[in-house]
Amino acid sequence: MKKFIISILPLLIITFFLLWFSWGLEGVITFVCAVVFLIISAKGMVKWIEFVDEHIK
């Protein structure tokens, strides 16, 4: 996981700056927060489904 993050980090930084130039800083911060929230929500939903599936059966 650490190698994946290190290898993808430059791409994420370049994407952040390109979006900053086109959308403005407030738009990019909103977008990044939304993406992080969606990822955390999806991960939480998967964990919740596994928990319910494990304890109901």
Tab-separated table of N, CA and C in Angstrom, residues 10-25 27-29 31-32:
chain	number	residue	atom	x	y	z
A	10	PRO	N	2.616	11.789	-7.125
A	10	PRO	CA	2.891	12.853	-8.106
A	10	PRO	C	1.723	13.102	-9.066
A	11	LEU	N	1.052	12.038	-9.470
A	11	LEU	CA	-0.107	12.189	-10.352
A	11	LEU	C	-1.230	12.945	-9.654
A	12	LEU	N	-1.451	12.651	-8.391
A	12	LEU	CA	-2.488	13.348	-7.634
A	12	LEU	C	-2.146	14.823	-7.454
A	13	ILE	N	-0.879	15.130	-7.220
A	13	ILE	CA	-0.468	16.525	-7.056
A	13	ILE	C	-0.630	17.295	-8.360
A	14	ILE	N	-0.232	16.705	-9.467
A	14	ILE	CA	-0.392	17.355	-10.768
A	14	ILE	C	-1.867	17.581	-11.069
A	15	THR	N	-2.695	16.582	-10.807
A	15	THR	CA	-4.134	16.718	-11.022
A	15	THR	C	-4.719	17.814	-10.144
A	16	PHE	N	-4.275	17.889	-8.891
A	16	PHE	CA	-4.747	18.926	-7.981
A	16	PHE	C	-4.445	20.307	-8.529
A	17	PHE	N	-3.210	20.538	-8.992
A	17	PHE	CA	-2.854	21.856	-9.500
A	17	PHE	C	-3.565	22.190	-10.809
A	18	LEU	N	-3.754	21.199	-11.678
A	18	LEU	CA	-4.486	21.461	-12.925
A	18	LEU	C	-5.941	21.824	-12.645
A	19	LEU	N	-6.565	21.110	-11.712
A	19	LEU	CA	-7.940	21.450	-11.340
A	19	LEU	C	-8.006	22.790	-10.625
A	20	TRP	N	-6.974	23.123	-9.867
A	20	TRP	CA	-6.930	24.408	-9.174
A	20	TRP	C	-6.945	25.550	-10.179
A	21	PHE	N	-6.163	25.404	-11.252
A	21	PHE	CA	-6.133	26.451	-12.266
A	21	PHE	C	-7.457	26.586	-12.997
A	22	SER	N	-8.168	25.491	-13.179
A	22	SER	CA	-9.414	25.561	-13.942
A	22	SER	C	-10.637	25.829	-13.068
A	23	TRP	N	-10.698	25.287	-11.854
A	23	TRP	CA	-11.880	25.430	-10.995
A	23	TRP	C	-11.719	26.443	-9.884
A	24	GLY	N	-10.501	26.769	-9.534
A	24	GLY	CA	-10.251	27.618	-8.375
A	24	GLY	C	-10.032	26.759	-7.150
A	25	LEU	N	-9.429	27.344	-6.139
A	25	LEU	CA	-9.053	26.581	-4.952
A	25	LEU	C	-10.263	26.052	-4.192
A	27	GLY	N	-13.248	25.254	-5.311
A	27	GLY	CA	-13.853	24.144	-6.041
A	27	GLY	C	-13.063	22.862	-5.900
A	28	VAL	N	-11.742	22.972	-5.939
A	28	VAL	CA	-10.897	21.782	-5.817
A	28	VAL	C	-10.976	21.204	-4.409
A	29	ILE	N	-10.972	22.061	-3.399
A	29	ILE	CA	-11.072	21.571	-2.030
A	29	ILE	C	-12.410	20.872	-1.815
A	31	PHE	N	-14.201	19.397	-4.144
A	31	PHE	CA	-14.135	18.156	-4.908
A	31	PHE	C	-13.342	17.090	-4.173
A	32	VAL	N	-12.188	17.450	-3.631
A	32	VAL	CA	-11.344	16.492	-2.919
A	32	VAL	C	-12.056	15.987	-1.668
